[in-house]
Amino acid sequence: MDIAQALAGSIWIGAVTLAFAKEALGRGEGWWGLMNSSYAAGTMLGGILALALAKRIQKHLIASMTMGSLLFSLLTVVYGLNNLPWLALVLCILMGPVNQIRDVAQQTALQNSVPVESLTKVYTTHGVLISTVMSVSIVIFGLVADQLGVRWVYLIGGALFIVSAICSLSLSRIHRNHPITKHTKNM
């Protein structure tokens, strides 16, 4: 799930979003800044929303991951097909809360499923894996943007977020048989 998201996550690097602003939306660097600001605002709103929904997210970790991935996928595909600059801003704002809720649920599920004494190793390994996947993905999506056009980057990214959602659905089946239990250590 995280690998699919890391592959797709590289579509939001500055060079690709700037190319999208210029090629797909017919706007310049100023608009690119507005898009980045809109996403940041959406992320802040998403953090506040995730805080307000914390108990509900905790009770429904897998569902939150699945819905977050599906909605983020849908928003990404619509974004990639869009040619209206104002709609791009709205979509960027909407992506923030969806991404925050999904990420909070994923982080919580990971923390709850790993013994406390193993968290450092797990997070370190996870970080190296995600950084490696994103590095490769940046090169691949750069080639896709050059060869097929920047819209294809977002369409492929949207498909990868669907893969992430499918992975979380399979987690749901596993979770029914082996619930995520919180690993804590008394100190």
Short mmCIF file of N, CA and C in Angstrom, two decimals:
data_model
loop_
_atom_site.label_atom_id
_atom_site.label_comp_id
_atom_site.label_asym_id
_atom_site.label_seq_id
_atom_site.Cartn_x
_atom_site.Cartn_y
_atom_site.Cartn_z
N MET A 1 0.82 -1.18 0.00
CA MET A 1 0.00 0.00 0.00
C MET A 1 0.87 1.26 0.00
N ASP A 2 1.86 1.27 0.88
CA ASP A 2 2.75 2.43 0.96
C ASP A 2 3.61 2.57 -0.29
N ILE A 3 3.98 1.44 -0.89
CA ILE A 3 4.79 1.51 -2.12
C ILE A 3 3.97 2.13 -3.25
N ALA A 4 2.72 1.72 -3.40
CA ALA A 4 1.86 2.32 -4.43
C ALA A 4 1.69 3.81 -4.18
N GLN A 5 1.52 4.19 -2.92
CA GLN A 5 1.37 5.61 -2.60
C GLN A 5 2.66 6.39 -2.83
N ALA A 6 3.79 5.77 -2.54
CA ALA A 6 5.07 6.45 -2.77
C ALA A 6 5.32 6.63 -4.26
N LEU A 7 4.99 5.61 -5.04
CA LEU A 7 5.11 5.75 -6.50
C LEU A 7 4.25 6.90 -6.99
N ALA A 8 3.02 6.93 -6.53
CA ALA A 8 2.09 7.96 -6.98
C ALA A 8 2.40 9.32 -6.35
N GLY A 9 2.93 9.31 -5.15
CA GLY A 9 3.19 10.56 -4.44
C GLY A 9 4.17 11.48 -5.15
N SER A 10 5.03 10.91 -5.96
CA SER A 10 6.03 11.75 -6.64
C SER A 10 5.40 12.62 -7.73
N ILE A 11 4.14 12.37 -8.07
CA ILE A 11 3.50 13.21 -9.09
C ILE A 11 3.27 14.62 -8.58
N TRP A 12 3.41 14.82 -7.28
CA TRP A 12 3.16 16.15 -6.70
C TRP A 12 4.42 16.96 -6.51
N ILE A 13 5.56 16.50 -7.05
CA ILE A 13 6.77 17.30 -6.93
C ILE A 13 6.61 18.58 -7.74
N GLY A 14 7.37 19.59 -7.37
CA GLY A 14 7.24 20.91 -7.97
C GLY A 14 7.34 20.95 -9.48
N ALA A 15 8.29 20.22 -10.04
CA ALA A 15 8.48 20.28 -11.49
C ALA A 15 7.25 19.78 -12.24
N VAL A 16 6.62 18.75 -11.74
CA VAL A 16 5.45 18.19 -12.42
C VAL A 16 4.25 19.12 -12.26
N THR A 17 4.04 19.65 -11.05
CA THR A 17 2.89 20.54 -10.87
C THR A 17 3.08 21.85 -11.65
N LEU A 18 4.32 22.31 -11.77
CA LEU A 18 4.57 23.50 -12.58
C LEU A 18 4.27 23.21 -14.05
N ALA A 19 4.70 22.05 -14.52
CA ALA A 19 4.41 21.66 -15.90
C ALA A 19 2.90 21.57 -16.12
N PHE A 20 2.18 21.05 -15.14
CA PHE A 20 0.74 20.95 -15.25
C PHE A 20 0.11 22.34 -15.31
N ALA A 21 0.57 23.24 -14.45
CA ALA A 21 0.04 24.60 -14.45
C ALA A 21 0.24 25.26 -15.82
N LYS A 22 1.41 25.04 -16.40
CA LYS A 22 1.72 25.67 -17.68
C LYS A 22 1.02 24.98 -18.85
N GLU A 23 1.16 23.66 -18.93
CA GLU A 23 0.67 22.92 -20.09
C GLU A 23 -0.85 22.67 -20.05
N ALA A 24 -1.34 22.19 -18.94
CA ALA A 24 -2.74 21.79 -18.86
C ALA A 24 -3.67 22.97 -18.55
N LEU A 25 -3.17 23.89 -17.71
CA LEU A 25 -4.02 24.99 -17.29
C LEU A 25 -3.71 26.30 -18.01
N GLY A 26 -2.60 26.33 -18.73
CA GLY A 26 -2.22 27.54 -19.45
C GLY A 26 -1.87 28.70 -18.53
N ARG A 27 -1.35 28.41 -17.37
CA ARG A 27 -0.99 29.43 -16.38
C ARG A 27 0.51 29.35 -16.09
N GLY A 28 1.01 30.33 -15.35
CA GLY A 28 2.43 30.39 -15.06
C GLY A 28 2.78 30.03 -13.63
N GLU A 29 3.97 30.49 -13.24
CA GLU A 29 4.50 30.17 -11.92
C GLU A 29 3.61 30.69 -10.79
N GLY A 30 2.99 31.84 -11.00
CA GLY A 30 2.10 32.39 -9.97
C GLY A 30 0.96 31.44 -9.65
N TRP A 31 0.41 30.85 -10.67
CA TRP A 31 -0.69 29.92 -10.47
C TRP A 31 -0.21 28.65 -9.78
N TRP A 32 1.00 28.24 -10.14
CA TRP A 32 1.62 27.09 -9.50
C TRP A 32 1.73 27.34 -7.99
N GLY A 33 2.11 28.55 -7.61
CA GLY A 33 2.17 28.91 -6.20
C GLY A 33 0.80 28.86 -5.54
N LEU A 34 -0.22 29.32 -6.25
CA LEU A 34 -1.58 29.24 -5.72
C LEU A 34 -2.02 27.78 -5.50
N MET A 35 -1.64 26.91 -6.43
CA MET A 35 -1.99 25.50 -6.30
C MET A 35 -1.30 24.90 -5.07
N ASN A 36 -0.03 25.21 -4.89
CA ASN A 36 0.70 24.71 -3.71
C ASN A 36 0.10 25.25 -2.42
N SER A 37 -0.25 26.54 -2.43
CA SER A 37 -0.86 27.16 -1.25
C SER A 37 -2.23 26.54 -0.95
N SER A 38 -2.98 26.25 -1.99
CA SER A 38 -4.30 25.63 -1.82
C SER A 38 -4.17 24.26 -1.19
N TYR A 39 -3.20 23.48 -1.66
CA TYR A 39 -2.99 22.16 -1.08
C TYR A 39 -2.56 22.28 0.39
N ALA A 40 -1.66 23.23 0.67
CA ALA A 40 -1.21 23.42 2.05
C ALA A 40 -2.39 23.82 2.95
N ALA A 41 -3.26 24.70 2.45
CA ALA A 41 -4.44 25.09 3.22
C ALA A 41 -5.35 23.88 3.45
N GLY A 42 -5.53 23.08 2.42
CA GLY A 42 -6.34 21.87 2.56
C GLY A 42 -5.75 20.90 3.56
N THR A 43 -4.42 20.80 3.57
CA THR A 43 -3.75 19.92 4.52
C THR A 43 -3.95 20.40 5.96
N MET A 44 -3.87 21.72 6.15
CA MET A 44 -4.11 22.26 7.50
C MET A 44 -5.56 22.01 7.93
N LEU A 45 -6.50 22.25 7.01
CA LEU A 45 -7.89 21.95 7.32
C LEU A 45 -8.07 20.46 7.60
N GLY A 46 -7.37 19.65 6.82
CA GLY A 46 -7.44 18.20 7.02
C GLY A 46 -6.91 17.78 8.38
N GLY A 47 -5.85 18.43 8.84
CA GLY A 47 -5.33 18.12 10.16
C GLY A 47 -6.33 18.44 11.25
N ILE A 48 -7.01 19.58 11.11
CA ILE A 48 -8.05 19.97 12.07
C ILE A 48 -9.21 18.99 12.01
N LEU A 49 -9.60 18.61 10.79
CA LEU A 49 -10.69 17.64 10.63
C LEU A 49 -10.31 16.28 11.21
N ALA A 50 -9.08 15.84 10.95
CA ALA A 50 -8.62 14.55 11.49
C ALA A 50 -8.61 14.58 13.02
N LEU A 51 -8.24 15.71 13.58
CA LEU A 51 -8.26 15.85 15.03
C LEU A 51 -9.69 15.75 15.56
N ALA A 52 -10.61 16.40 14.87
CA ALA A 52 -12.02 16.35 15.28
C ALA A 52 -12.61 14.95 15.13
N LEU A 53 -12.12 14.21 14.14
CA LEU A 53 -12.63 12.86 13.87
C LEU A 53 -11.74 11.77 14.44
N ALA A 54 -10.82 12.11 15.32
CA ALA A 54 -9.81 11.16 15.80
C ALA A 54 -10.42 9.86 16.35
N LYS A 55 -11.44 9.96 17.15
CA LYS A 55 -12.04 8.75 17.73
C LYS A 55 -12.67 7.89 16.65
N ARG A 56 -13.34 8.52 15.71
CA ARG A 56 -13.98 7.78 14.61
C ARG A 56 -12.92 7.12 13.72
N ILE A 57 -11.85 7.85 13.42
CA ILE A 57 -10.76 7.29 12.61
C ILE A 57 -10.15 6.10 13.34
N GLN A 58 -9.92 6.24 14.65
CA GLN A 58 -9.33 5.16 15.44
C GLN A 58 -10.19 3.90 15.39
N LYS A 59 -11.50 4.07 15.44
CA LYS A 59 -12.40 2.92 15.41
C LYS A 59 -12.47 2.28 14.02
N HIS A 60 -12.18 3.06 12.98
CA HIS A 60 -12.33 2.58 11.60
C HIS A 60 -11.06 2.86 10.79
N LEU A 61 -9.94 2.33 11.27
CA LEU A 61 -8.65 2.60 10.62
C LEU A 61 -8.63 2.14 9.16
N ILE A 62 -9.02 0.91 8.94
CA ILE A 62 -8.95 0.34 7.59
C ILE A 62 -9.92 1.08 6.66
N ALA A 63 -11.14 1.33 7.13
CA ALA A 63 -12.12 2.05 6.32
C ALA A 63 -11.62 3.46 6.00
N SER A 64 -10.97 4.11 6.97
CA SER A 64 -10.43 5.46 6.74
C SER A 64 -9.33 5.43 5.68
N MET A 65 -8.48 4.41 5.74
CA MET A 65 -7.43 4.27 4.73
C MET A 65 -8.03 4.02 3.35
N THR A 66 -8.99 3.13 3.29
CA THR A 66 -9.61 2.77 2.02
C THR A 66 -10.33 3.95 1.40
N MET A 67 -11.18 4.59 2.19
CA MET A 67 -11.93 5.75 1.67
C MET A 67 -10.99 6.88 1.29
N GLY A 68 -9.98 7.10 2.12
CA GLY A 68 -9.01 8.14 1.80
C GLY A 68 -8.30 7.89 0.50
N SER A 69 -7.87 6.65 0.29
CA SER A 69 -7.18 6.29 -0.96
C SER A 69 -8.11 6.40 -2.16
N LEU A 70 -9.34 5.92 -2.01
CA LEU A 70 -10.29 6.00 -3.12
C LEU A 70 -10.62 7.45 -3.48
N LEU A 71 -10.90 8.26 -2.47
CA LEU A 71 -11.21 9.66 -2.74
C LEU A 71 -10.01 10.41 -3.31
N PHE A 72 -8.83 10.13 -2.77
CA PHE A 72 -7.63 10.79 -3.29
C PHE A 72 -7.39 10.38 -4.74
N SER A 73 -7.65 9.12 -5.05
CA SER A 73 -7.53 8.63 -6.43
C SER A 73 -8.48 9.37 -7.35
N LEU A 74 -9.73 9.45 -6.94
CA LEU A 74 -10.74 10.14 -7.74
C LEU A 74 -10.37 11.61 -7.95
N LEU A 75 -9.98 12.29 -6.89
CA LEU A 75 -9.59 13.70 -6.99
C LEU A 75 -8.38 13.87 -7.90
N THR A 76 -7.44 12.94 -7.84
CA THR A 76 -6.24 13.01 -8.68
C THR A 76 -6.59 12.84 -10.15
N VAL A 77 -7.46 11.89 -10.46
CA VAL A 77 -7.87 11.68 -11.85
C VAL A 77 -8.63 12.90 -12.38
N VAL A 78 -9.55 13.42 -11.60
CA VAL A 78 -10.29 14.62 -12.02
C VAL A 78 -9.32 15.78 -12.22
N TYR A 79 -8.36 15.92 -11.32
CA TYR A 79 -7.35 16.96 -11.44
C TYR A 79 -6.57 16.81 -12.75
N GLY A 80 -6.17 15.57 -13.06
CA GLY A 80 -5.41 15.32 -14.29
C GLY A 80 -6.19 15.60 -15.55
N LEU A 81 -7.49 15.41 -15.52
CA LEU A 81 -8.34 15.65 -16.69
C LEU A 81 -8.81 17.10 -16.79
N ASN A 82 -8.67 17.83 -15.72
CA ASN A 82 -9.18 19.19 -15.62
C ASN A 82 -8.36 20.18 -16.45
N ASN A 83 -9.04 21.21 -16.97
CA ASN A 83 -8.32 22.30 -17.63
C ASN A 83 -8.78 23.67 -17.12
N LEU A 84 -9.54 23.67 -16.02
CA LEU A 84 -10.02 24.91 -15.42
C LEU A 84 -9.15 25.26 -14.21
N PRO A 85 -8.43 26.37 -14.26
CA PRO A 85 -7.53 26.72 -13.15
C PRO A 85 -8.22 26.81 -11.79
N TRP A 86 -9.41 27.42 -11.72
CA TRP A 86 -10.09 27.54 -10.43
C TRP A 86 -10.48 26.18 -9.87
N LEU A 87 -10.86 25.24 -10.75
CA LEU A 87 -11.20 23.90 -10.29
C LEU A 87 -9.96 23.18 -9.76
N ALA A 88 -8.82 23.43 -10.37
CA ALA A 88 -7.57 22.84 -9.87
C ALA A 88 -7.32 23.28 -8.43
N LEU A 89 -7.59 24.56 -8.13
CA LEU A 89 -7.40 25.05 -6.76
C LEU A 89 -8.36 24.36 -5.79
N VAL A 90 -9.61 24.23 -6.19
CA VAL A 90 -10.60 23.56 -5.33
C VAL A 90 -10.19 22.11 -5.09
N LEU A 91 -9.75 21.43 -6.14
CA LEU A 91 -9.33 20.04 -6.00
C LEU A 91 -8.13 19.92 -5.08
N CYS A 92 -7.19 20.87 -5.19
CA CYS A 92 -6.02 20.86 -4.30
C CYS A 92 -6.45 21.02 -2.84
N ILE A 93 -7.40 21.89 -2.59
CA ILE A 93 -7.91 22.08 -1.22
C ILE A 93 -8.57 20.80 -0.72
N LEU A 94 -9.38 20.16 -1.57
CA LEU A 94 -10.09 18.93 -1.18
C LEU A 94 -9.14 17.76 -0.93
N MET A 95 -8.03 17.74 -1.65
CA MET A 95 -7.07 16.64 -1.48
C MET A 95 -6.42 16.65 -0.10
N GLY A 96 -6.24 17.83 0.47
CA GLY A 96 -5.58 17.94 1.77
C GLY A 96 -6.26 17.14 2.87
N PRO A 97 -7.55 17.37 3.13
CA PRO A 97 -8.22 16.60 4.19
C PRO A 97 -8.24 15.10 3.92
N VAL A 98 -8.49 14.72 2.68
CA VAL A 98 -8.54 13.30 2.34
C VAL A 98 -7.19 12.65 2.61
N ASN A 99 -6.13 13.31 2.20
CA ASN A 99 -4.78 12.79 2.40
C ASN A 99 -4.44 12.72 3.89
N GLN A 100 -4.80 13.73 4.66
CA GLN A 100 -4.50 13.75 6.09
C GLN A 100 -5.19 12.60 6.82
N ILE A 101 -6.47 12.41 6.54
CA ILE A 101 -7.21 11.35 7.22
C ILE A 101 -6.64 9.98 6.87
N ARG A 102 -6.34 9.77 5.59
CA ARG A 102 -5.74 8.51 5.17
C ARG A 102 -4.39 8.28 5.85
N ASP A 103 -3.55 9.32 5.86
CA ASP A 103 -2.22 9.18 6.46
C ASP A 103 -2.29 8.94 7.97
N VAL A 104 -3.18 9.64 8.65
CA VAL A 104 -3.33 9.45 10.10
C VAL A 104 -3.75 8.01 10.38
N ALA A 105 -4.71 7.50 9.62
CA ALA A 105 -5.17 6.12 9.81
C ALA A 105 -4.05 5.13 9.55
N GLN A 106 -3.28 5.35 8.48
CA GLN A 106 -2.19 4.43 8.15
C GLN A 106 -1.11 4.44 9.21
N GLN A 107 -0.72 5.61 9.66
CA GLN A 107 0.32 5.71 10.69
C GLN A 107 -0.15 5.05 11.99
N THR A 108 -1.40 5.29 12.34
CA THR A 108 -1.94 4.70 13.56
C THR A 108 -1.98 3.19 13.46
N ALA A 109 -2.43 2.67 12.33
CA ALA A 109 -2.48 1.22 12.14
C ALA A 109 -1.09 0.61 12.22
N LEU A 110 -0.12 1.27 11.61
CA LEU A 110 1.26 0.76 11.66
C LEU A 110 1.77 0.77 13.09
N GLN A 111 1.59 1.88 13.79
CA GLN A 111 2.05 1.96 15.18
C GLN A 111 1.38 0.91 16.06
N ASN A 112 0.10 0.69 15.84
CA ASN A 112 -0.63 -0.27 16.67
C ASN A 112 -0.26 -1.72 16.37
N SER A 113 0.25 -1.98 15.18
CA SER A 113 0.52 -3.37 14.81
C SER A 113 1.97 -3.78 15.01
N VAL A 114 2.81 -2.86 15.46
CA VAL A 114 4.23 -3.16 15.65
C VAL A 114 4.56 -3.01 17.13
N PRO A 115 5.27 -3.99 17.70
CA PRO A 115 5.69 -3.84 19.10
C PRO A 115 6.54 -2.57 19.27
N VAL A 116 6.35 -1.91 20.39
CA VAL A 116 7.03 -0.64 20.66
C VAL A 116 8.54 -0.75 20.46
N GLU A 117 9.13 -1.83 20.91
CA GLU A 117 10.58 -1.98 20.81
C GLU A 117 11.07 -2.15 19.36
N SER A 118 10.17 -2.41 18.43
CA SER A 118 10.54 -2.57 17.02
C SER A 118 10.22 -1.34 16.16
N LEU A 119 9.54 -0.35 16.74
CA LEU A 119 9.10 0.81 15.96
C LEU A 119 10.25 1.54 15.27
N THR A 120 11.36 1.73 15.95
CA THR A 120 12.49 2.45 15.36
C THR A 120 12.98 1.75 14.11
N LYS A 121 13.17 0.44 14.19
CA LYS A 121 13.64 -0.32 13.02
C LYS A 121 12.60 -0.30 11.90
N VAL A 122 11.35 -0.46 12.26
CA VAL A 122 10.29 -0.48 11.26
C VAL A 122 10.20 0.87 10.55
N TYR A 123 10.20 1.95 11.31
CA TYR A 123 10.12 3.28 10.69
C TYR A 123 11.36 3.60 9.86
N THR A 124 12.52 3.18 10.31
CA THR A 124 13.74 3.41 9.54
C THR A 124 13.70 2.66 8.22
N THR A 125 13.33 1.40 8.28
CA THR A 125 13.22 0.59 7.06
C THR A 125 12.16 1.15 6.13
N HIS A 126 11.04 1.53 6.71
CA HIS A 126 9.94 2.12 5.94
C HIS A 126 10.42 3.39 5.23
N GLY A 127 11.13 4.24 5.95
CA GLY A 127 11.64 5.49 5.37
C GLY A 127 12.59 5.26 4.22
N VAL A 128 13.50 4.32 4.38
CA VAL A 128 14.45 4.01 3.30
C VAL A 128 13.71 3.46 2.08
N LEU A 129 12.78 2.56 2.31
CA LEU A 129 12.01 1.98 1.21
C LEU A 129 11.22 3.05 0.46
N ILE A 130 10.52 3.91 1.19
CA ILE A 130 9.70 4.94 0.57
C ILE A 130 10.57 5.95 -0.19
N SER A 131 11.69 6.34 0.39
CA SER A 131 12.60 7.27 -0.29
C SER A 131 13.14 6.67 -1.58
N THR A 132 13.48 5.41 -1.56
CA THR A 132 14.00 4.73 -2.75
C THR A 132 12.93 4.65 -3.83
N VAL A 133 11.74 4.24 -3.44
CA VAL A 133 10.63 4.13 -4.40
C VAL A 133 10.30 5.50 -5.00
N MET A 134 10.26 6.53 -4.18
CA MET A 134 9.96 7.88 -4.69
C MET A 134 11.05 8.36 -5.65
N SER A 135 12.30 8.07 -5.34
CA SER A 135 13.39 8.49 -6.22
C SER A 135 13.26 7.86 -7.60
N VAL A 136 12.98 6.58 -7.63
CA VAL A 136 12.78 5.89 -8.91
C VAL A 136 11.55 6.43 -9.62
N SER A 137 10.49 6.66 -8.85
CA SER A 137 9.24 7.15 -9.41
C SER A 137 9.39 8.53 -10.04
N ILE A 138 10.18 9.39 -9.44
CA ILE A 138 10.40 10.72 -10.00
C ILE A 138 11.00 10.62 -11.40
N VAL A 139 11.96 9.74 -11.56
CA VAL A 139 12.57 9.54 -12.89
C VAL A 139 11.53 9.00 -13.87
N ILE A 140 10.79 8.00 -13.44
CA ILE A 140 9.77 7.39 -14.33
C ILE A 140 8.72 8.42 -14.73
N PHE A 141 8.19 9.17 -13.77
CA PHE A 141 7.16 10.15 -14.11
C PHE A 141 7.70 11.32 -14.90
N GLY A 142 8.97 11.64 -14.73
CA GLY A 142 9.59 12.65 -15.58
C GLY A 142 9.59 12.20 -17.03
N LEU A 143 9.90 10.94 -17.25
CA LEU A 143 9.88 10.38 -18.61
C LEU A 143 8.45 10.32 -19.16
N VAL A 144 7.51 9.94 -18.31
CA VAL A 144 6.11 9.90 -18.74
C VAL A 144 5.64 11.29 -19.15
N ALA A 145 5.97 12.29 -18.34
CA ALA A 145 5.57 13.67 -18.67
C ALA A 145 6.19 14.11 -19.99
N ASP A 146 7.45 13.79 -20.21
CA ASP A 146 8.12 14.17 -21.45
C ASP A 146 7.57 13.44 -22.67
N GLN A 147 7.28 12.15 -22.51
CA GLN A 147 6.88 11.33 -23.65
C GLN A 147 5.38 11.36 -23.94
N LEU A 148 4.57 11.35 -22.89
CA LEU A 148 3.12 11.24 -23.06
C LEU A 148 2.36 12.51 -22.70
N GLY A 149 2.98 13.38 -21.94
CA GLY A 149 2.32 14.60 -21.49
C GLY A 149 2.03 14.53 -20.00
N VAL A 150 1.94 15.71 -19.41
CA VAL A 150 1.80 15.80 -17.96
C VAL A 150 0.47 15.26 -17.44
N ARG A 151 -0.57 15.30 -18.25
CA ARG A 151 -1.86 14.76 -17.79
C ARG A 151 -1.75 13.27 -17.47
N TRP A 152 -0.97 12.54 -18.26
CA TRP A 152 -0.81 11.10 -18.03
C TRP A 152 -0.16 10.81 -16.68
N VAL A 153 0.67 11.72 -16.22
CA VAL A 153 1.29 11.54 -14.91
C VAL A 153 0.21 11.44 -13.83
N TYR A 154 -0.78 12.33 -13.90
CA TYR A 154 -1.83 12.33 -12.89
C TYR A 154 -2.81 11.17 -13.08
N LEU A 155 -3.04 10.77 -14.30
CA LEU A 155 -3.92 9.63 -14.53
C LEU A 155 -3.28 8.33 -14.02
N ILE A 156 -2.00 8.17 -14.29
CA ILE A 156 -1.30 6.98 -13.78
C ILE A 156 -1.21 7.05 -12.26
N GLY A 157 -0.93 8.24 -11.73
CA GLY A 157 -0.90 8.41 -10.28
C GLY A 157 -2.23 8.06 -9.64
N GLY A 158 -3.32 8.50 -10.26
CA GLY A 158 -4.65 8.15 -9.76
C GLY A 158 -4.87 6.65 -9.75
N ALA A 159 -4.40 5.98 -10.79
CA ALA A 159 -4.52 4.51 -10.85
C ALA A 159 -3.70 3.86 -9.72
N LEU A 160 -2.54 4.41 -9.42
CA LEU A 160 -1.73 3.87 -8.33
C LEU A 160 -2.40 4.07 -6.97
N PHE A 161 -3.10 5.18 -6.81
CA PHE A 161 -3.85 5.37 -5.57
C PHE A 161 -5.01 4.38 -5.48
N ILE A 162 -5.57 3.98 -6.62
CA ILE A 162 -6.60 2.93 -6.59
C ILE A 162 -5.97 1.61 -6.13
N VAL A 163 -4.76 1.32 -6.61
CA VAL A 163 -4.05 0.12 -6.16
C VAL A 163 -3.88 0.17 -4.63
N SER A 164 -3.55 1.34 -4.12
CA SER A 164 -3.41 1.51 -2.67
C SER A 164 -4.73 1.20 -1.96
N ALA A 165 -5.83 1.67 -2.52
CA ALA A 165 -7.14 1.40 -1.93
C ALA A 165 -7.45 -0.10 -1.95
N ILE A 166 -7.10 -0.76 -3.05
CA ILE A 166 -7.32 -2.21 -3.14
C ILE A 166 -6.50 -2.93 -2.09
N CYS A 167 -5.26 -2.47 -1.88
CA CYS A 167 -4.43 -3.06 -0.83
C CYS A 167 -5.07 -2.89 0.54
N SER A 168 -5.66 -1.73 0.80
CA SER A 168 -6.29 -1.53 2.10
C SER A 168 -7.54 -2.38 2.23
N LEU A 169 -8.22 -2.65 1.11
CA LEU A 169 -9.36 -3.57 1.17
C LEU A 169 -8.91 -4.97 1.56
N SER A 170 -7.74 -5.39 1.05
CA SER A 170 -7.23 -6.70 1.44
C SER A 170 -6.83 -6.70 2.91
N LEU A 171 -6.37 -5.55 3.41
CA LEU A 171 -6.09 -5.43 4.85
C LEU A 171 -7.37 -5.63 5.65
N SER A 172 -8.48 -5.16 5.11
CA SER A 172 -9.75 -5.30 5.79
C SER A 172 -10.09 -6.77 6.00
N ARG A 173 -9.82 -7.58 4.99
CA ARG A 173 -10.08 -9.02 5.13
C ARG A 173 -9.16 -9.64 6.18
N ILE A 174 -7.89 -9.25 6.14
CA ILE A 174 -6.93 -9.75 7.12
C ILE A 174 -7.33 -9.29 8.52
N HIS A 175 -7.75 -8.03 8.62
CA HIS A 175 -8.13 -7.44 9.90
C HIS A 175 -9.31 -8.18 10.53
N ARG A 176 -10.23 -8.67 9.71
CA ARG A 176 -11.37 -9.42 10.25
C ARG A 176 -10.89 -10.70 10.95
N ASN A 177 -9.86 -11.31 10.39
CA ASN A 177 -9.33 -12.55 10.97
C ASN A 177 -8.32 -12.29 12.09
N HIS A 178 -7.57 -11.18 11.98
CA HIS A 178 -6.54 -10.83 12.96
C HIS A 178 -6.61 -9.33 13.24
N PRO A 179 -7.45 -8.91 14.17
CA PRO A 179 -7.61 -7.47 14.44
C PRO A 179 -6.29 -6.81 14.79
N ILE A 180 -6.19 -5.51 14.42
CA ILE A 180 -5.01 -4.73 14.78
C ILE A 180 -5.06 -4.52 16.28
N THR A 181 -4.05 -5.05 16.96
CA THR A 181 -4.00 -4.88 18.41
C THR A 181 -2.91 -3.90 18.75
N LYS A 182 -3.16 -3.15 19.75
CA LYS A 182 -2.20 -2.13 20.15
C LYS A 182 -1.08 -2.79 20.94
N HIS A 183 0.14 -2.57 20.48
CA HIS A 183 1.32 -3.08 21.18
C HIS A 183 1.89 -1.96 22.04
N THR A 184 1.85 -2.16 23.31
CA THR A 184 2.41 -1.17 24.23
C THR A 184 3.31 -1.87 25.21
N LYS A 185 4.16 -1.10 25.81
CA LYS A 185 5.05 -1.65 26.80
C LYS A 185 4.91 -0.79 28.06
N ASN A 186 4.62 -1.43 29.17
CA ASN A 186 4.51 -0.67 30.42
C ASN A 186 5.88 -0.12 30.80
N MET A 187 5.89 1.13 31.15
CA MET A 187 7.17 1.76 31.53
C MET A 187 7.16 2.09 32.99
#
